[in-house]
Amino acid sequence: MPSTLRLSSLLGAARAFAGPVPAPPPRGRFERPAVPDDVERRLELVTTRARRSVLDPLARERGTGTVGFPRRLNLPSLDGATAAAVQVDETTCGAAVLAMLGLAGDPRAALRLASDDDPADRFARLQHAVHAATNRRGLVVAGWPRTYGTPPWGAARFASYGGVRYTHRVAGPRALVEAAVDAARAGIPVPLYTGGDVTGGWESAVPRHVVLLTLADGEGAEGSAVLYEPSGAGLHTVPVSALLDPPPATSSAVSPSTADRTAARVRKALTAAFGGWPHVAWVLLPERPGRWRAGATRVTMEAD
């Protein structure tokens, strides 16, 4: 049995949870959800920083950052509070990711959280509510055990970014991660499940953690990507090329070359972005519920 055997590899070979890669949104920046008039009026009374935290909960306007230097993601706040967007326990990584995805697509929900006297407590309660919703009917007729986190199919059923809905696929073909990068480049965040292989036991070979691909730039394998990692509320920058083809964990060179050291640095940054795990095991991708319509400078989604 190969030491790098993964559950996703077995499921992929069996064509389980497989299917065609959903058509990506058109290239260009996806139109972010419109700001309701009542939200806009409220935001006219707050500071620029508070307004930005509500309308850009994933801090995408800050750009891609630098590889190896993660930044902290704070929750939206109207009074300048700096509570970290962190998962509340070891089972709620998926719930935290889905909650932040929802806030990014719903300015009214982001404003409600930002207006709370204790945004961190409200975010914790939101995570528990999301976790309960995603795990309901997780086993078709029974709930998915809370201790196992959030099942990908439950996450896909719940996930929403504005009017965009999601489907899920077992990772394996590079085309799936490429589709995730394309979606992020178009402005649609994508949840990714990460995991390990049987070298750490069978419990490591299943999807173990959830992160959010929030942003990507460049073309093809070029450019940078940003991932929100909820256990530390970090925004991690990695090269798109490493996301598509992760560098090896170790180098066989006795005296590492500059290229070896660079690969090791990128591998370290990627592992941190994946929450300590080495690879993508499952992907949630935006599913076209209507037809994508290109505008002059932006792209919007028009339902059939």
Coordinates of C-alpha atoms in Angstrom, one line a residue:
M1 CA 0.0 0.0 0.0
P2 CA 1.5 3.4 -1.0
S3 CA 2.4 5.5 2.0
T4 CA 0.7 8.5 0.4
L5 CA -2.7 6.8 0.0
R6 CA -5.5 9.3 0.6
L7 CA -9.3 8.7 1.0
S8 CA -9.8 11.2 -1.8
S9 CA -7.6 9.0 -4.1
L10 CA -9.7 6.0 -3.3
L11 CA -13.0 7.9 -3.9
G12 CA -11.7 9.4 -7.1
A13 CA -10.7 6.0 -8.4
A14 CA -14.2 4.7 -7.6
R15 CA -15.7 7.8 -9.2
A16 CA -17.5 8.6 -6.0
F17 CA -18.5 12.2 -5.4
A18 CA -17.2 12.9 -8.9
G19 CA -18.7 14.7 -11.8
P20 CA -17.9 17.4 -14.4
V21 CA -16.2 20.5 -13.3
P22 CA -18.8 23.2 -13.1
A23 CA -18.4 26.0 -15.6
P24 CA -16.5 28.8 -14.0
P25 CA -17.8 32.4 -13.9
P26 CA -16.5 34.7 -16.6
R27 CA -13.0 36.0 -16.1
G28 CA -13.0 39.4 -14.5
R29 CA -14.1 40.7 -11.1
F30 CA -17.4 39.2 -10.0
E31 CA -19.9 41.8 -8.9
R32 CA -20.1 41.8 -5.1
P33 CA -23.6 41.8 -3.6
A34 CA -25.4 45.2 -3.8
V35 CA -25.5 47.2 -0.6
P36 CA -29.2 47.6 0.5
D37 CA -30.2 51.3 1.0
D38 CA -30.8 50.9 4.7
V39 CA -27.3 49.4 5.2
E40 CA -25.8 52.2 3.1
R41 CA -27.5 54.9 5.2
R42 CA -26.2 53.3 8.4
L43 CA -22.7 53.1 7.0
E44 CA -22.7 56.8 6.1
L45 CA -22.5 57.5 9.9
V46 CA -19.5 55.3 10.7
T47 CA -15.7 55.6 10.0
T48 CA -14.1 54.5 6.8
R49 CA -12.5 51.6 8.6
A50 CA -15.8 50.4 10.1
R51 CA -17.5 50.7 6.7
R52 CA -14.7 48.7 5.0
S53 CA -15.0 45.9 7.7
V54 CA -18.7 45.5 6.9
L55 CA -18.5 45.6 3.1
D56 CA -15.2 43.7 2.9
P57 CA -15.3 41.1 5.7
L58 CA -12.6 38.9 4.0
A59 CA -10.3 41.9 3.6
R60 CA -9.9 41.3 -0.1
E61 CA -9.3 45.0 -0.8
R62 CA -6.0 44.6 1.1
G63 CA -4.6 42.6 -1.8
T64 CA -2.7 39.3 -1.8
G65 CA 0.1 40.1 0.7
T66 CA 3.5 38.3 1.0
V67 CA 4.3 34.6 1.1
G68 CA 5.3 33.6 4.6
F69 CA 3.8 36.6 6.3
P70 CA 0.2 35.8 7.3
R71 CA -2.1 38.6 8.4
R72 CA -4.9 38.4 10.9
L73 CA -8.5 38.6 9.8
N74 CA -10.7 40.5 12.2
L75 CA -14.5 40.4 12.4
P76 CA -16.6 43.4 11.1
S77 CA -17.0 46.0 13.8
L78 CA -18.5 49.5 13.9
D79 CA -16.7 50.6 17.1
G80 CA -13.2 49.6 16.1
A81 CA -13.1 46.3 18.0
T82 CA -10.5 43.9 16.7
A83 CA -11.9 40.5 17.5
A84 CA -10.3 37.7 15.4
A85 CA -12.4 35.7 13.0
V86 CA -11.4 32.4 14.7
Q87 CA -13.2 29.1 15.0
V88 CA -14.6 28.5 18.4
D89 CA -13.5 24.8 18.8
E90 CA -11.8 22.0 16.9
T91 CA -15.0 21.0 15.1
T92 CA -16.1 24.3 13.7
C93 CA -13.5 25.1 11.1
G94 CA -16.1 24.5 8.4
A95 CA -18.8 26.5 10.2
A96 CA -16.4 29.4 10.6
V97 CA -15.5 29.3 6.9
L98 CA -19.2 29.2 5.8
A99 CA -20.1 32.0 8.2
M100 CA -17.4 34.3 6.8
L101 CA -18.4 33.3 3.3
G102 CA -22.0 34.2 4.1
L103 CA -21.0 37.5 5.7
A104 CA -18.9 38.4 2.6
G105 CA -22.0 37.9 0.4
D106 CA -24.5 39.6 2.7
P107 CA -23.8 43.2 3.8
R108 CA -26.9 43.3 6.0
A109 CA -25.7 40.2 7.9
A110 CA -22.2 41.7 8.2
L111 CA -23.7 44.9 9.6
R112 CA -25.7 43.0 12.2
L113 CA -22.6 41.3 13.4
A114 CA -20.6 44.5 13.4
S115 CA -23.3 46.3 15.4
D116 CA -23.3 43.7 18.1
D117 CA -21.9 44.7 21.5
D118 CA -19.7 41.5 21.3
P119 CA -19.0 40.5 17.7
A120 CA -16.9 37.6 18.9
D121 CA -19.7 36.1 20.9
R122 CA -22.2 36.6 18.0
F123 CA -19.7 35.0 15.6
A124 CA -19.4 32.0 18.0
R125 CA -23.1 31.6 18.2
L126 CA -23.3 31.9 14.4
Q127 CA -20.8 29.1 14.0
H128 CA -22.8 26.8 16.3
A129 CA -26.0 27.6 14.3
V130 CA -24.2 27.0 11.0
H131 CA -22.7 23.7 12.3
A132 CA -26.1 22.5 13.3
A133 CA -27.6 23.3 9.9
T134 CA -24.9 21.7 7.9
N135 CA -24.8 18.5 9.9
R136 CA -28.6 18.0 9.8
R137 CA -29.4 15.1 7.4
G138 CA -25.6 14.6 7.1
L139 CA -26.2 10.8 6.9
V140 CA -29.3 11.0 4.6
V141 CA -31.7 10.2 7.4
A142 CA -29.6 11.0 10.4
G143 CA -27.5 13.9 11.5
W144 CA -23.7 13.9 10.9
P145 CA -21.8 13.5 14.2
R146 CA -20.7 16.9 15.5
T147 CA -17.3 15.5 16.5
Y148 CA -16.5 14.8 12.8
G149 CA -16.9 18.5 11.8
T150 CA -18.8 19.6 8.7
P151 CA -19.4 17.1 5.9
P152 CA -18.6 18.5 2.4
W153 CA -22.1 17.7 1.1
G154 CA -23.7 19.5 4.1
A155 CA -21.4 22.5 3.5
A156 CA -22.3 22.6 -0.2
R157 CA -26.0 22.5 0.6
F158 CA -25.6 25.5 3.0
A159 CA -22.9 27.6 1.3
S160 CA -23.9 30.8 -0.3
Y161 CA -22.1 33.9 -1.6
G162 CA -24.7 36.4 -2.5
G163 CA -26.9 34.6 -5.0
V164 CA -24.2 32.0 -5.8
R165 CA -24.7 28.4 -4.7
Y166 CA -22.1 25.6 -4.5
T167 CA -21.6 22.0 -5.3
H168 CA -18.8 19.7 -4.0
R169 CA -16.2 17.4 -5.6
V170 CA -13.5 15.1 -4.3
A171 CA -10.2 16.7 -5.1
G172 CA -7.9 14.8 -7.4
P173 CA -7.9 16.2 -10.9
R174 CA -5.8 19.4 -11.1
A175 CA -8.8 20.9 -13.0
L176 CA -10.8 21.1 -9.8
V177 CA -8.2 23.3 -8.0
E178 CA -7.8 25.3 -11.2
A179 CA -11.6 25.9 -11.2
A180 CA -11.3 27.0 -7.6
V181 CA -8.6 29.5 -8.5
D182 CA -10.6 30.7 -11.5
A183 CA -13.6 31.3 -9.3
A184 CA -11.5 33.3 -6.8
R185 CA -10.1 35.3 -9.6
A186 CA -13.6 36.2 -10.7
G187 CA -14.4 37.3 -7.1
I188 CA -16.2 34.2 -5.7
P189 CA -14.5 32.7 -2.5
V190 CA -14.2 28.9 -2.5
P191 CA -14.1 26.6 0.6
L192 CA -11.4 23.9 0.4
Y193 CA -11.1 20.8 2.6
T194 CA -7.5 19.8 3.5
G195 CA -6.1 16.6 4.8
G196 CA -3.2 14.1 4.9
D197 CA -2.5 10.5 4.0
V198 CA -2.1 7.1 5.7
T199 CA 1.4 7.9 7.0
G200 CA -0.4 9.6 9.9
G201 CA -3.1 6.8 10.2
W202 CA -6.4 6.4 8.5
E203 CA -7.8 9.3 10.5
S204 CA -5.4 11.6 8.7
A205 CA -6.3 10.3 5.3
V206 CA -9.8 11.8 5.4
P207 CA -10.6 15.5 5.0
R208 CA -9.6 17.1 8.3
H209 CA -9.8 20.9 8.0
V210 CA -11.6 23.6 6.0
V211 CA -10.1 26.8 4.7
L212 CA -11.4 29.5 2.4
L213 CA -9.7 30.6 -0.9
T214 CA -10.7 34.2 -0.8
L215 CA -8.6 35.8 -3.5
A216 CA -6.3 35.1 -6.5
D217 CA -4.6 37.1 -9.1
G218 CA -2.5 36.5 -12.2
E219 CA -3.1 34.1 -15.1
G220 CA -2.8 30.3 -15.4
A221 CA -0.3 29.1 -12.8
E222 CA 1.1 32.6 -12.2
G223 CA 0.1 35.0 -9.5
S224 CA -0.7 34.7 -5.8
A225 CA -3.7 33.4 -3.8
V226 CA -5.0 34.1 -0.3
L227 CA -6.5 31.6 2.0
Y228 CA -8.4 32.3 5.3
E229 CA -7.4 29.7 7.9
P230 CA -9.9 29.8 10.7
S231 CA -8.0 28.1 13.5
G232 CA -5.7 31.1 13.7
A233 CA -7.9 33.6 11.9
G234 CA -5.0 34.1 9.4
L235 CA -4.9 35.3 5.8
H236 CA -2.1 33.3 4.2
T237 CA -0.6 34.2 0.9
V238 CA 0.7 31.4 -1.4
P239 CA 1.8 31.2 -5.0
V240 CA -1.0 29.9 -7.3
S241 CA 1.6 27.5 -8.7
A242 CA 2.0 25.9 -5.3
L243 CA -1.7 25.6 -4.8
L244 CA -1.9 23.7 -8.1
D245 CA 1.2 21.6 -7.6
P246 CA 2.4 21.6 -4.0
P247 CA 6.2 21.3 -3.7
P248 CA 7.5 18.3 -1.9
A249 CA 7.6 18.4 1.9
T250 CA 11.4 17.7 2.1
S251 CA 14.4 18.0 -0.1
S252 CA 16.9 15.2 -0.7
A253 CA 19.7 17.7 -1.3
V254 CA 22.5 17.5 1.3
S255 CA 23.3 21.2 0.7
P256 CA 20.0 22.8 -0.2
S257 CA 20.2 25.2 -3.2
T258 CA 18.4 28.5 -3.4
A259 CA 15.7 26.7 -5.3
D260 CA 15.4 24.1 -2.5
R261 CA 15.2 26.7 0.2
T262 CA 12.5 28.6 -1.8
A263 CA 10.5 25.4 -2.2
A264 CA 10.8 24.7 1.5
R265 CA 9.6 28.2 2.3
V266 CA 6.6 27.9 0.0
R267 CA 5.8 24.4 1.3
K268 CA 5.8 25.8 4.9
A269 CA 3.5 28.7 3.9
L270 CA 1.2 26.3 2.1
T271 CA 1.0 23.9 5.0
A272 CA 0.2 26.8 7.4
A273 CA -2.5 28.0 5.0
F274 CA -4.0 24.5 5.0
G275 CA -4.2 24.4 8.7
G276 CA -1.2 22.1 9.1
W277 CA -2.3 19.6 6.4
P278 CA -0.4 18.9 3.2
H279 CA -3.0 18.9 0.4
V280 CA -6.5 19.7 -0.8
A281 CA -8.9 16.8 -0.3
W282 CA -12.3 18.2 -1.3
V283 CA -13.5 21.3 -3.1
L284 CA -16.7 23.3 -3.0
L285 CA -17.2 25.1 -6.3
P286 CA -19.7 27.7 -7.4
E287 CA -22.5 26.2 -9.4
R288 CA -24.2 28.3 -12.1
P289 CA -27.8 28.7 -11.0
G290 CA -28.5 31.0 -13.8
R291 CA -26.4 32.3 -16.6
W292 CA -23.3 34.4 -16.2
R293 CA -23.6 37.7 -17.9
A294 CA -20.5 39.9 -18.7
G295 CA -20.9 43.6 -18.1
A296 CA -18.7 46.4 -19.4
T297 CA -16.3 46.5 -16.5
R298 CA -17.7 44.0 -14.0
V299 CA -19.5 40.7 -14.1
T300 CA -22.9 40.0 -12.6
M301 CA -25.0 36.9 -12.3
E302 CA -28.5 36.8 -13.9
A303 CA -30.9 34.0 -12.9
D304 CA -32.9 32.3 -15.5

